[in-house]
PDB file of C-alpha atoms in Angstrom:
ATOM      1  CA  MET A   1      48.560  75.645 112.470  1.00  0.00           C
ATOM      2  CA  ALA A   2      47.297  72.183 113.667  1.00  0.00           C
ATOM      3  CA  ILE A   3      44.915  72.074 110.789  1.00  0.00           C
ATOM      4  CA  LEU A   4      47.631  72.934 108.290  1.00  0.00           C
ATOM      5  CA  ARG A   5      49.919  70.078 109.804  1.00  0.00           C
ATOM      6  CA  LYS A   6      47.139  67.674 109.408  1.00  0.00           C
ATOM      7  CA  ASN A   7      46.645  68.557 105.876  1.00  0.00           C
ATOM      8  CA  LYS A   8      50.306  68.026 105.116  1.00  0.00           C
ATOM      9  CA  GLU A   9      50.314  64.608 106.900  1.00  0.00           C
ATOM     10  CA  ASN A  10      47.267  63.685 104.805  1.00  0.00           C
ATOM     11  CA  LYS A  11      48.959  64.736 101.596  1.00  0.00           C
ATOM     12  CA  ASN A  12      52.079  62.834 102.472  1.00  0.00           C
ATOM     13  CA  ILE A  13      49.895  59.594 103.248  1.00  0.00           C
ATOM     14  CA  LYS A  14      48.345  59.988  99.745  1.00  0.00           C
ATOM     15  CA  LYS A  15      51.739  60.390  97.960  1.00  0.00           C
ATOM     16  CA  GLN A  16      53.306  57.300  99.657  1.00  0.00           C
ATOM     17  CA  PRO A  17      51.105  54.631  97.866  1.00  0.00           C
ATOM     18  CA  SER A  18      51.583  56.568  94.577  1.00  0.00           C
ATOM     19  CA  ARG A  19      55.371  56.358  94.928  1.00  0.00           C
ATOM     20  CA  ARG A  20      55.321  52.791  96.000  1.00  0.00           C
ATOM     21  CA  ALA A  21      53.228  51.948  93.024  1.00  0.00           C
ATOM     22  CA  LYS A  22      55.633  53.621  90.616  1.00  0.00           C
ATOM     23  CA  TRP A  23      58.592  51.656  92.107  1.00  0.00           C
ATOM     24  CA  THR A  24      56.566  48.514  91.922  1.00  0.00           C
ATOM     25  CA  PHE A  25      55.914  49.166  88.313  1.00  0.00           C
ATOM     26  CA  ARG A  26      59.527  49.835  87.402  1.00  0.00           C
ATOM     27  CA  LEU A  27      60.496  46.666  89.185  1.00  0.00           C
ATOM     28  CA  VAL A  28      58.123  44.582  87.327  1.00  0.00           C
ATOM     29  CA  PHE A  29      59.025  46.184  84.052  1.00  0.00           C
ATOM     30  CA  PHE A  30      62.677  45.745  84.613  1.00  0.00           C
ATOM     31  CA  LEU A  31      62.243  41.992  85.663  1.00  0.00           C
ATOM     32  CA  GLY A  32      60.041  41.545  82.433  1.00  0.00           C
ATOM     33  CA  PHE A  33      62.778  43.210  80.409  1.00  0.00           C
ATOM     34  CA  LEU A  34      65.352  40.706  81.888  1.00  0.00           C
ATOM     35  CA  VAL A  35      63.012  37.717  81.252  1.00  0.00           C
ATOM     36  CA  ALA A  36      62.630  38.915  77.541  1.00  0.00           C
ATOM     37  CA  LEU A  37      66.287  39.459  77.213  1.00  0.00           C
ATOM     38  CA  TYR A  38      67.389  36.116  78.627  1.00  0.00           C
ATOM     39  CA  PRO A  39      66.622  33.870  75.481  1.00  0.00           C
ATOM     40  CA  LEU A  40      68.552  36.563  73.324  1.00  0.00           C
ATOM     41  CA  VAL A  41      71.565  36.521  75.731  1.00  0.00           C
ATOM     42  CA  ASN A  42      71.517  32.826  75.856  1.00  0.00           C
ATOM     43  CA  ARG A  43      71.471  32.399  72.016  1.00  0.00           C
ATOM     44  CA  LEU A  44      74.285  34.887  71.762  1.00  0.00           C
ATOM     45  CA  TYR A  45      76.370  33.088  74.239  1.00  0.00           C
ATOM     46  CA  TYR A  46      75.644  29.715  72.296  1.00  0.00           C
ATOM     47  CA  ARG A  47      76.747  31.396  68.934  1.00  0.00           C
ATOM     48  CA  ILE A  48      79.901  32.527  70.446  1.00  0.00           C
ATOM     49  CA  ASP A  49      80.656  29.158  71.880  1.00  0.00           C
ATOM     50  CA  SER A  50      79.692  27.310  68.692  1.00  0.00           C
ATOM     51  CA  ASN A  51      82.112  29.582  66.755  1.00  0.00           C
ATOM     52  CA  ASN A  52      84.728  28.879  69.223  1.00  0.00           C
ATOM     53  CA  GLN A  53      84.223  25.032  68.862  1.00  0.00           C
ATOM     54  CA  VAL A  54      84.457  25.425  65.041  1.00  0.00           C
ATOM     55  CA  SER A  55      87.705  27.395  65.456  1.00  0.00           C
ATOM     56  CA  VAL A  56      88.979  24.511  67.817  1.00  0.00           C
ATOM     57  CA  PHE A  57      88.026  21.964  65.134  1.00  0.00           C
ATOM     58  CA  ASN A  58      89.693  24.015  62.342  1.00  0.00           C
ATOM     59  CA  GLU A  59      92.820  24.432  64.391  1.00  0.00           C
ATOM     60  CA  GLY A  60      93.192  20.845  65.342  1.00  0.00           C
ATOM     61  CA  THR A  61      92.625  19.800  61.789  1.00  0.00           C
ATOM     62  CA  ASP A  62      95.549  22.175  60.788  1.00  0.00           C
ATOM     63  CA  LYS A  63      97.875  20.359  63.029  1.00  0.00           C
ATOM     64  CA  LEU A  64      97.191  16.813  61.564  1.00  0.00           C
ATOM     65  CA  ALA A  65      99.786  15.550  59.308  1.00  0.00           C
ATOM     66  CA  THR A  66      98.784  14.681  55.757  1.00  0.00           C
ATOM     67  CA  GLU A  67      99.454  11.017  56.180  1.00  0.00           C
ATOM     68  CA  GLU A  68      97.292  11.025  59.410  1.00  0.00           C
ATOM     69  CA  ILE A  69      94.463  12.644  57.373  1.00  0.00           C
ATOM     70  CA  GLU A  70      94.639  10.271  54.485  1.00  0.00           C
ATOM     71  CA  ARG A  71      94.652   7.142  56.988  1.00  0.00           C
ATOM     72  CA  ARG A  72      91.520   8.559  58.736  1.00  0.00           C
ATOM     73  CA  MET A  73      89.807   9.294  55.603  1.00  0.00           C
ATOM     74  CA  GLY A  74      90.519   5.888  54.384  1.00  0.00           C
ATOM     75  CA  LEU A  75      88.771   4.430  57.397  1.00  0.00           C
ATOM     76  CA  ALA A  76      85.845   6.656  56.966  1.00  0.00           C
ATOM     77  CA  ARG A  77      85.518   5.587  53.310  1.00  0.00           C
ATOM     78  CA  ALA A  78      85.744   1.914  54.346  1.00  0.00           C
ATOM     79  CA  TYR A  79      83.044   2.546  56.910  1.00  0.00           C
ATOM     80  CA  ASN A  80      80.694   4.072  54.365  1.00  0.00           C
ATOM     81  CA  ASP A  81      81.372   1.250  51.908  1.00  0.00           C
ATOM     82  CA  SER A  82      80.248  -1.224  54.567  1.00  0.00           C
ATOM     83  CA  LEU A  83      76.796   0.413  55.067  1.00  0.00           C
ATOM     84  CA  ASN A  84      73.834  -1.730  54.098  1.00  0.00           C
ATOM     85  CA  ASN A  85      71.426   1.204  53.410  1.00  0.00           C
ATOM     86  CA  ALA A  86      69.203   0.466  56.403  1.00  0.00           C
ATOM     87  CA  VAL A  87      68.253   3.533  58.516  1.00  0.00           C
ATOM     88  CA  SER A  88      65.651   1.992  60.937  1.00  0.00           C
ATOM     89  CA  GLU A  89      65.562   4.452  63.854  1.00  0.00           C
ATOM     90  CA  ASP A  90      64.198   7.951  64.352  1.00  0.00           C
ATOM     91  CA  PRO A  91      67.053  10.156  65.742  1.00  0.00           C
ATOM     92  CA  TYR A  92      64.483  11.699  68.120  1.00  0.00           C
ATOM     93  CA  ALA A  93      63.211   8.442  69.611  1.00  0.00           C
ATOM     94  CA  LYS A  94      63.544   8.158  73.364  1.00  0.00           C
ATOM     95  CA  ASP A  95      65.785   4.974  73.262  1.00  0.00           C
ATOM     96  CA  LYS A  96      68.089   6.828  70.682  1.00  0.00           C
ATOM     97  CA  GLN A  97      68.428   9.873  72.883  1.00  0.00           C
ATOM     98  CA  GLU A  98      69.348   7.876  75.885  1.00  0.00           C
ATOM     99  CA  LYS A  99      72.412   6.192  74.039  1.00  0.00           C
ATOM    100  CA  GLY A 100      75.930   7.493  74.988  1.00  0.00           C
ATOM    101  CA  ARG A 101      78.597   8.881  72.751  1.00  0.00           C
ATOM    102  CA  ALA A 102      78.798   6.986  69.380  1.00  0.00           C
ATOM    103  CA  GLU A 103      82.084   5.134  68.690  1.00  0.00           C
ATOM    104  CA  TYR A 104      81.712   4.495  65.102  1.00  0.00           C
ATOM    105  CA  ALA A 105      83.100   7.915  64.004  1.00  0.00           C
ATOM    106  CA  ARG A 106      86.081   8.168  66.116  1.00  0.00           C
ATOM    107  CA  MET A 107      88.490   8.228  63.132  1.00  0.00           C
ATOM    108  CA  LEU A 108      87.059  11.715  62.066  1.00  0.00           C
ATOM    109  CA  GLU A 109      87.023  13.230  65.433  1.00  0.00           C
ATOM    110  CA  VAL A 110      89.119  16.331  66.369  1.00  0.00           C
ATOM    111  CA  HIS A 111      88.193  17.426  70.063  1.00  0.00           C
ATOM    112  CA  GLU A 112      84.999  15.139  69.727  1.00  0.00           C
ATOM    113  CA  MET A 113      83.798  16.949  66.575  1.00  0.00           C
ATOM    114  CA  ILE A 114      83.664  15.136  63.169  1.00  0.00           C
ATOM    115  CA  GLY A 115      83.178  18.466  61.376  1.00  0.00           C
ATOM    116  CA  HIS A 116      80.951  21.473  60.947  1.00  0.00           C
ATOM    117  CA  VAL A 117      78.014  22.434  58.741  1.00  0.00           C
ATOM    118  CA  GLU A 118      77.698  25.988  57.470  1.00  0.00           C
ATOM    119  CA  ILE A 119      74.438  27.197  56.122  1.00  0.00           C
ATOM    120  CA  PRO A 120      74.751  30.746  54.927  1.00  0.00           C
ATOM    121  CA  LYS A 121      71.182  31.312  54.298  1.00  0.00           C
ATOM    122  CA  ILE A 122      70.129  31.150  57.909  1.00  0.00           C
ATOM    123  CA  ASN A 123      73.631  32.127  59.170  1.00  0.00           C
ATOM    124  CA  GLN A 124      74.592  29.151  60.973  1.00  0.00           C
ATOM    125  CA  ASP A 125      77.940  27.495  61.323  1.00  0.00           C
ATOM    126  CA  LEU A 126      77.495  24.476  63.682  1.00  0.00           C
ATOM    127  CA  PRO A 127      79.764  21.821  65.022  1.00  0.00           C
ATOM    128  CA  ILE A 128      78.928  18.116  63.987  1.00  0.00           C
ATOM    129  CA  TYR A 129      79.136  15.380  66.553  1.00  0.00           C
ATOM    130  CA  ALA A 130      78.821  11.577  66.152  1.00  0.00           C
ATOM    131  CA  GLY A 131      75.362  10.218  67.105  1.00  0.00           C
ATOM    132  CA  THR A 132      72.086  11.770  68.160  1.00  0.00           C
ATOM    133  CA  ALA A 133      72.172  11.275  72.035  1.00  0.00           C
ATOM    134  CA  GLU A 134      70.345  14.149  73.666  1.00  0.00           C
ATOM    135  CA  GLU A 135      73.574  15.569  75.133  1.00  0.00           C
ATOM    136  CA  VAL A 136      74.904  15.952  71.578  1.00  0.00           C
ATOM    137  CA  LEU A 137      71.682  17.589  70.243  1.00  0.00           C
ATOM    138  CA  GLN A 138      71.694  20.079  73.117  1.00  0.00           C
ATOM    139  CA  LYS A 139      75.082  21.490  71.962  1.00  0.00           C
ATOM    140  CA  GLY A 140      75.154  21.132  68.188  1.00  0.00           C
ATOM    141  CA  VAL A 141      74.385  18.917  65.111  1.00  0.00           C
ATOM    142  CA  GLY A 142      74.265  15.165  65.478  1.00  0.00           C
ATOM    143  CA  HIS A 143      75.240  12.698  62.633  1.00  0.00           C
ATOM    144  CA  LEU A 144      72.620   9.863  62.394  1.00  0.00           C
ATOM    145  CA  GLU A 145      74.164   6.547  62.952  1.00  0.00           C
ATOM    146  CA  GLY A 146      73.554   4.226  60.079  1.00  0.00           C
ATOM    147  CA  THR A 147      73.953   6.856  57.478  1.00  0.00           C
ATOM    148  CA  SER A 148      77.239   7.725  55.569  1.00  0.00           C
ATOM    149  CA  LEU A 149      79.845   9.776  57.319  1.00  0.00           C
ATOM    150  CA  PRO A 150      79.931  13.438  55.876  1.00  0.00           C
ATOM    151  CA  ILE A 151      82.961  13.057  53.810  1.00  0.00           C
ATOM    152  CA  GLY A 152      81.249  12.824  50.402  1.00  0.00           C
ATOM    153  CA  GLY A 153      81.775  10.268  47.624  1.00  0.00           C
ATOM    154  CA  ASN A 154      79.855   8.261  45.061  1.00  0.00           C
ATOM    155  CA  SER A 155      76.713   6.454  46.535  1.00  0.00           C
ATOM    156  CA  THR A 156      76.744   8.143  49.866  1.00  0.00           C
ATOM    157  CA  HIS A 157      73.928   9.922  51.882  1.00  0.00           C
ATOM    158  CA  SER A 158      74.779  11.446  55.179  1.00  0.00           C
ATOM    159  CA  VAL A 159      72.000  12.759  57.498  1.00  0.00           C
ATOM    160  CA  LEU A 160      72.773  15.593  59.967  1.00  0.00           C
ATOM    161  CA  THR A 161      70.128  16.504  62.567  1.00  0.00           C
ATOM    162  CA  ALA A 162      69.577  19.352  65.234  1.00  0.00           C
ATOM    163  CA  HIS A 163      66.917  20.697  67.390  1.00  0.00           C
ATOM    164  CA  SER A 164      64.566  23.457  66.405  1.00  0.00           C
ATOM    165  CA  GLY A 165      62.946  25.946  68.841  1.00  0.00           C
ATOM    166  CA  LEU A 166      65.213  25.756  71.690  1.00  0.00           C
ATOM    167  CA  PRO A 167      65.074  29.062  73.723  1.00  0.00           C
ATOM    168  CA  GLU A 168      68.869  28.860  74.249  1.00  0.00           C
ATOM    169  CA  ALA A 169      70.050  28.088  70.758  1.00  0.00           C
ATOM    170  CA  THR A 170      68.953  28.637  67.322  1.00  0.00           C
ATOM    171  CA  LEU A 171      70.510  25.529  65.610  1.00  0.00           C
ATOM    172  CA  PHE A 172      67.995  24.384  62.945  1.00  0.00           C
ATOM    173  CA  THR A 173      65.087  26.582  64.075  1.00  0.00           C
ATOM    174  CA  HIS A 174      65.136  28.526  60.637  1.00  0.00           C
ATOM    175  CA  LEU A 175      65.911  25.434  58.448  1.00  0.00           C
ATOM    176  CA  GLY A 176      62.394  25.938  56.763  1.00  0.00           C
ATOM    177  CA  GLU A 177      63.674  29.089  55.206  1.00  0.00           C
ATOM    178  CA  LEU A 178      65.953  27.264  52.801  1.00  0.00           C
ATOM    179  CA  GLU A 179      64.870  27.070  49.348  1.00  0.00           C
ATOM    180  CA  ILE A 180      65.628  24.888  46.357  1.00  0.00           C
ATOM    181  CA  GLY A 181      69.012  25.969  44.920  1.00  0.00           C
ATOM    182  CA  ASP A 182      70.548  27.362  48.186  1.00  0.00           C
ATOM    183  CA  LYS A 183      73.882  26.045  49.213  1.00  0.00           C
ATOM    184  CA  PHE A 184      75.245  24.725  52.411  1.00  0.00           C
ATOM    185  CA  TYR A 185      78.727  23.446  53.263  1.00  0.00           C
ATOM    186  CA  VAL A 186      80.127  20.581  55.101  1.00  0.00           C
ATOM    187  CA  HIS A 187      83.723  20.870  56.516  1.00  0.00           C
ATOM    188  CA  ASN A 188      85.556  17.656  57.504  1.00  0.00           C
ATOM    189  CA  ILE A 189      89.196  16.894  58.379  1.00  0.00           C
ATOM    190  CA  SER A 190      90.149  16.744  54.712  1.00  0.00           C
ATOM    191  CA  GLU A 191      88.154  19.245  52.688  1.00  0.00           C
ATOM    192  CA  THR A 192      84.968  21.429  52.313  1.00  0.00           C
ATOM    193  CA  LEU A 193      82.202  19.982  50.432  1.00  0.00           C
ATOM    194  CA  ALA A 194      79.321  22.112  48.749  1.00  0.00           C
ATOM    195  CA  TYR A 195      75.856  20.767  48.548  1.00  0.00           C
ATOM    196  CA  GLN A 196      72.889  22.505  46.726  1.00  0.00           C
ATOM    197  CA  VAL A 197      69.271  22.095  47.983  1.00  0.00           C
ATOM    198  CA  ASP A 198      67.204  19.879  45.653  1.00  0.00           C
ATOM    199  CA  GLN A 199      64.467  18.497  47.993  1.00  0.00           C
ATOM    200  CA  ILE A 200      62.453  19.911  50.912  1.00  0.00           C
ATOM    201  CA  LYS A 201      59.954  17.698  52.530  1.00  0.00           C
ATOM    202  CA  VAL A 202      57.963  17.086  55.606  1.00  0.00           C
ATOM    203  CA  ILE A 203      57.919  13.376  56.558  1.00  0.00           C
ATOM    204  CA  GLU A 204      56.422  10.966  59.168  1.00  0.00           C
ATOM    205  CA  PRO A 205      59.093  10.087  61.886  1.00  0.00           C
ATOM    206  CA  THR A 206      58.846   6.374  60.757  1.00  0.00           C
ATOM    207  CA  ASN A 207      59.354   7.035  57.017  1.00  0.00           C
ATOM    208  CA  PHE A 208      63.107   6.652  56.230  1.00  0.00           C
ATOM    209  CA  SER A 209      62.828   6.005  52.460  1.00  0.00           C
ATOM    210  CA  ASP A 210      64.060   9.604  51.707  1.00  0.00           C
ATOM    211  CA  LEU A 211      67.172   9.031  53.852  1.00  0.00           C
ATOM    212  CA  LEU A 212      68.529   6.002  51.989  1.00  0.00           C
ATOM    213  CA  ILE A 213      71.543   5.868  49.789  1.00  0.00           C
ATOM    214  CA  ASP A 214      70.834   6.442  46.263  1.00  0.00           C
ATOM    215  CA  PRO A 215      73.496   4.484  44.039  1.00  0.00           C
ATOM    216  CA  GLY A 216      75.598   7.027  42.059  1.00  0.00           C
ATOM    217  CA  HIS A 217      74.530  10.040  44.094  1.00  0.00           C
ATOM    218  CA  ASP A 218      76.264  12.117  46.870  1.00  0.00           C
ATOM    219  CA  TYR A 219      73.573  13.376  49.107  1.00  0.00           C
ATOM    220  CA  VAL A 220      73.557  15.102  52.585  1.00  0.00           C
ATOM    221  CA  THR A 221      70.176  15.678  54.265  1.00  0.00           C
ATOM    222  CA  LEU A 222      69.559  18.176  57.141  1.00  0.00           C
ATOM    223  CA  LEU A 223      66.773  16.935  59.440  1.00  0.00           C
ATOM    224  CA  THR A 224      64.818  18.523  62.295  1.00  0.00           C
ATOM    225  CA  CYS A 225      61.464  18.243  64.089  1.00  0.00           C
ATOM    226  CA  THR A 226      58.552  20.163  62.884  1.00  0.00           C
ATOM    227  CA  PRO A 227      56.289  21.996  63.748  1.00  0.00           C
ATOM    228  CA  ILE A 228      58.221  23.719  66.645  1.00  0.00           C
ATOM    229  CA  MET A 229      57.100  22.632  70.022  1.00  0.00           C
ATOM    230  CA  ILE A 230      54.821  19.851  68.622  1.00  0.00           C
ATOM    231  CA  ASN A 231      57.502  17.784  66.853  1.00  0.00           C
ATOM    232  CA  SER A 232      55.090  15.411  65.210  1.00  0.00           C
ATOM    233  CA  HIS A 233      56.855  15.246  61.881  1.00  0.00           C
ATOM    234  CA  ARG A 234      60.337  15.761  60.480  1.00  0.00           C
ATOM    235  CA  LEU A 235      61.366  18.382  58.128  1.00  0.00           C
ATOM    236  CA  ILE A 236      64.215  17.173  55.731  1.00  0.00           C
ATOM    237  CA  VAL A 237      66.227  19.474  53.408  1.00  0.00           C
ATOM    238  CA  ARG A 238      68.385  17.399  50.927  1.00  0.00           C
ATOM    239  CA  GLY A 239      71.349  18.760  49.018  1.00  0.00           C
ATOM    240  CA  HIS A 240      73.354  17.141  46.114  1.00  0.00           C
ATOM    241  CA  ARG A 241      77.002  17.428  45.883  1.00  0.00           C
ATOM    242  CA  VAL A 242      78.327  20.400  43.544  1.00  0.00           C
ATOM    243  CA  PRO A 243      81.799  21.643  42.998  1.00  0.00           C
ATOM    244  CA  TYR A 244      83.158  23.869  45.718  1.00  0.00           C
ATOM    245  CA  VAL A 245      84.671  26.892  44.174  1.00  0.00           C
ATOM    246  CA  PRO A 246      86.396  28.785  47.025  1.00  0.00           C
ATOM    247  CA  ALA A 247      86.408  32.155  45.133  1.00  0.00           C
ATOM    248  CA  VAL A 248      82.621  31.910  44.489  1.00  0.00           C
ATOM    249  CA  ASP A 249      81.468  30.068  47.505  1.00  0.00           C
ATOM    250  CA  GLU A 250      83.582  32.152  50.088  1.00  0.00           C
ATOM    251  CA  GLU A 251      82.304  35.338  48.697  1.00  0.00           C
ATOM    252  CA  LEU A 252      78.704  33.938  49.094  1.00  0.00           C
ATOM    253  CA  ILE A 253      79.383  33.161  52.788  1.00  0.00           C
ATOM    254  CA  ARG A 254      80.982  36.559  53.465  1.00  0.00           C
ATOM    255  CA  THR A 255      78.088  38.433  51.655  1.00  0.00           C
ATOM    256  CA  THR A 256      75.435  36.539  53.690  1.00  0.00           C
ATOM    257  CA  LYS A 257      77.298  37.155  56.947  1.00  0.00           C
ATOM    258  CA  ALA A 258      77.581  40.813  56.158  1.00  0.00           C
ATOM    259  CA  ASN A 259      73.833  40.942  55.388  1.00  0.00           C
ATOM    260  CA  TRP A 260      73.142  39.138  58.776  1.00  0.00           C
ATOM    261  CA  ILE A 261      75.323  41.622  60.682  1.00  0.00           C
ATOM    262  CA  PHE A 262      73.464  44.588  58.897  1.00  0.00           C
ATOM    263  CA  ARG A 263      70.246  43.109  59.830  1.00  0.00           C
ATOM    264  CA  LEU A 264      71.362  42.739  63.523  1.00  0.00           C
ATOM    265  CA  LEU A 265      72.621  46.153  63.794  1.00  0.00           C
ATOM    266  CA  PHE A 266      69.439  47.460  62.366  1.00  0.00           C
ATOM    267  CA  PHE A 267      67.262  45.743  64.936  1.00  0.00           C
ATOM    268  CA  ILE A 268      69.900  46.793  67.792  1.00  0.00           C
ATOM    269  CA  ALA A 269      69.586  50.481  66.524  1.00  0.00           C
ATOM    270  CA  LEU A 270      65.787  50.133  66.303  1.00  0.00           C
ATOM    271  CA  PHE A 271      65.694  48.863  69.864  1.00  0.00           C
ATOM    272  CA  LEU A 272      67.881  51.696  71.069  1.00  0.00           C
ATOM    273  CA  ILE A 273      65.787  54.392  69.249  1.00  0.00           C
ATOM    274  CA  ILE A 274      62.616  52.878  70.919  1.00  0.00           C
ATOM    275  CA  ILE A 275      64.232  53.108  74.322  1.00  0.00           C
ATOM    276  CA  LEU A 276      65.407  56.763  73.619  1.00  0.00           C
ATOM    277  CA  ILE A 277      61.796  57.584  72.367  1.00  0.00           C
ATOM    278  CA  ILE A 278      60.314  56.163  75.584  1.00  0.00           C
ATOM    279  CA  TYR A 279      62.850  58.022  77.656  1.00  0.00           C
ATOM    280  CA  LEU A 280      62.248  61.441  75.934  1.00  0.00           C
ATOM    281  CA  TRP A 281      58.502  60.896  76.236  1.00  0.00           C
ATOM    282  CA  LYS A 282      58.808  60.082  79.826  1.00  0.00           C
ATOM    283  CA  LEU A 283      61.172  63.193  80.280  1.00  0.00           C
ATOM    284  CA  ARG A 284      58.609  65.420  78.490  1.00  0.00           C
ATOM    285  CA  ARG A 285      55.847  64.234  80.601  1.00  0.00           C
ATOM    286  CA  ASP A 286      57.824  64.608  83.881  1.00  0.00           C
ATOM    287  CA  ASN A 287      58.816  68.154  82.815  1.00  0.00           C
ATOM    288  CA  LYS A 288      55.271  68.979  81.904  1.00  0.00           C
ATOM    289  CA  LYS A 289      54.151  67.838  85.390  1.00  0.00           C
ATOM    290  CA  TYR A 290      56.927  69.737  86.931  1.00  0.00           C
ATOM    291  CA  TYR A 291      55.976  72.973  85.187  1.00  0.00           C
ATOM    292  CA  THR A 292      52.338  72.531  85.964  1.00  0.00           C
ATOM    293  CA  ARG A 293      53.278  71.980  89.585  1.00  0.00           C
ATOM    294  CA  ILE A 294      55.327  75.338  89.341  1.00  0.00           C
ATOM    295  CA  GLU A 295      52.487  77.254  87.789  1.00  0.00           C
ATOM    296  CA  ASP A 296      50.077  75.884  90.510  1.00  0.00           C
ATOM    297  CA  ILE A 297      52.447  77.015  93.144  1.00  0.00           C
ATOM    298  CA  ARG A 298      52.615  80.521  91.525  1.00  0.00           C
ATOM    299  CA  ARG A 299      48.829  80.715  91.289  1.00  0.00           C
ATOM    300  CA  ARG A 300      48.527  79.812  95.114  1.00  0.00           C
ATOM    301  CA  GLN A 301      51.204  82.319  95.941  1.00  0.00           C
ATOM    302  CA  ASP A 302      49.341  84.985  93.847  1.00  0.00           C
ATOM    303  CA  LYS A 303      46.083  84.218  95.669  1.00  0.00           C
ATOM    304  CA  LEU A 304      47.683  84.454  99.054  1.00  0.00           C
ATOM    305  CA  MET A 305      49.248  87.716  98.110  1.00  0.00           C
ATOM    306  CA  ASN A 306      45.978  89.008  96.928  1.00  0.00           C
ATOM    307  CA  LYS A 307      44.300  87.758 100.061  1.00  0.00           C
ATOM    308  CA  SER A 308      46.948  89.425 102.268  1.00  0.00           C
ATOM    309  CA  LYS A 309      46.605  92.736 100.327  1.00  0.00           C
ATOM    310  CA  LYS A 310      42.699  92.569 100.797  1.00  0.00           C
ATOM    311  CA  VAL A 311      43.285  91.846 104.538  1.00  0.00           C
ATOM    312  CA  LYS A 312      45.673  94.851 104.854  1.00  0.00           C
ATOM    313  CA  GLU A 313      43.329  97.017 102.809  1.00  0.00           C
ATOM    314  CA  ASP A 314      40.529  96.084 105.045  1.00  0.00           C
ATOM    315  CA  GLU A 315      42.473  96.816 108.213  1.00  0.00           C
ATOM    316  CA  ASP A 316      43.312 100.267 106.804  1.00  0.00           C
TER     317      ASP A 316
END
C-alpha cells in the first residue's frame, strides 16, 4: 500500500508541471492575441470617431444660413486670391509640427474642421483641419498652409496631408493604391468638389514645384510620407477638378463602401472559421487522448482481472 501511495504521489508531481505549462501557454497565447488585436481595435475606434466628426461637420454646415455660407466663402476666395504661390516648408518638418492651431482658415471652420476628404478607392472619409501641427495630423488630414483653401476655383492648388503607417489610424496609409483616373471628393461648407487623379509622384521633402498653383487649373494634391516608417520622401497624388454628378458619384461611393464591407465580412468570417477549425482540432485531440486513456484503463482492468483469476486458479 505504501508503494502504491508513493507511485500516485510521483504521478501527481509529474502531472503538475505539465498542467502549469499548459496554462502558461494559454496565457501567453491570449496575451499575444490581445496584442495582435490592439491595432485593429484602435483603427476601428478611430474610424468610428472619424465618421462621427464628419457627421458633426455636415450637421453644423446644414445649420448655417445661406448668407453666412456666402460670406465665409467670399473670405476664403479672397484668401486664395492673395496667395503668392510660395510653398516653402515641408509639412513634416519639426518646426512646422510644433506650431499651434492655424488661424488663417477660421472662415471655413465648423467645429474646428474646414471640410472632409472622401477617397472611395481606399475607403477613407477623413476630417480636414487647418494647418499641419502634429496634434492635427494625429487626428485627421491637415491643410498645408500657404496653399489654396479647399474650395475649388480657377488657378487654385490645395494640398491636404496626413500620416501613413500609424498603428492606431489608417489615414493615408493606402494612398499608394490610387491609380490615374481614380476619383476623390472634397466636401466644404458650400459644396462637394470632385477630383480625378492625373499625377502620382514620389518627391524629395524639399521639392515643392509640384505643389505650386498652375494658372488656369483647379488642383488638389494629397500628400503623405513614404516609405512607411522611413519617411525619407513624400508621396503626392494630384487630382484635377471634374464635374460632380451626384447620381454617378454617389453610386460610386456606395458601391465602393459595399465592396469594402463585403471584404471586411469575408475576413471576419475567415478568422472565425480558423478559430473554429483550431477549436475542433483541439477537441478531437482531447477526445482522442480521453478515449486512449479509457482504453488504457480497460486494458489494465483486464490484466488485473486475469491476474486475480490466475491467483484463484493457483489457490484452487
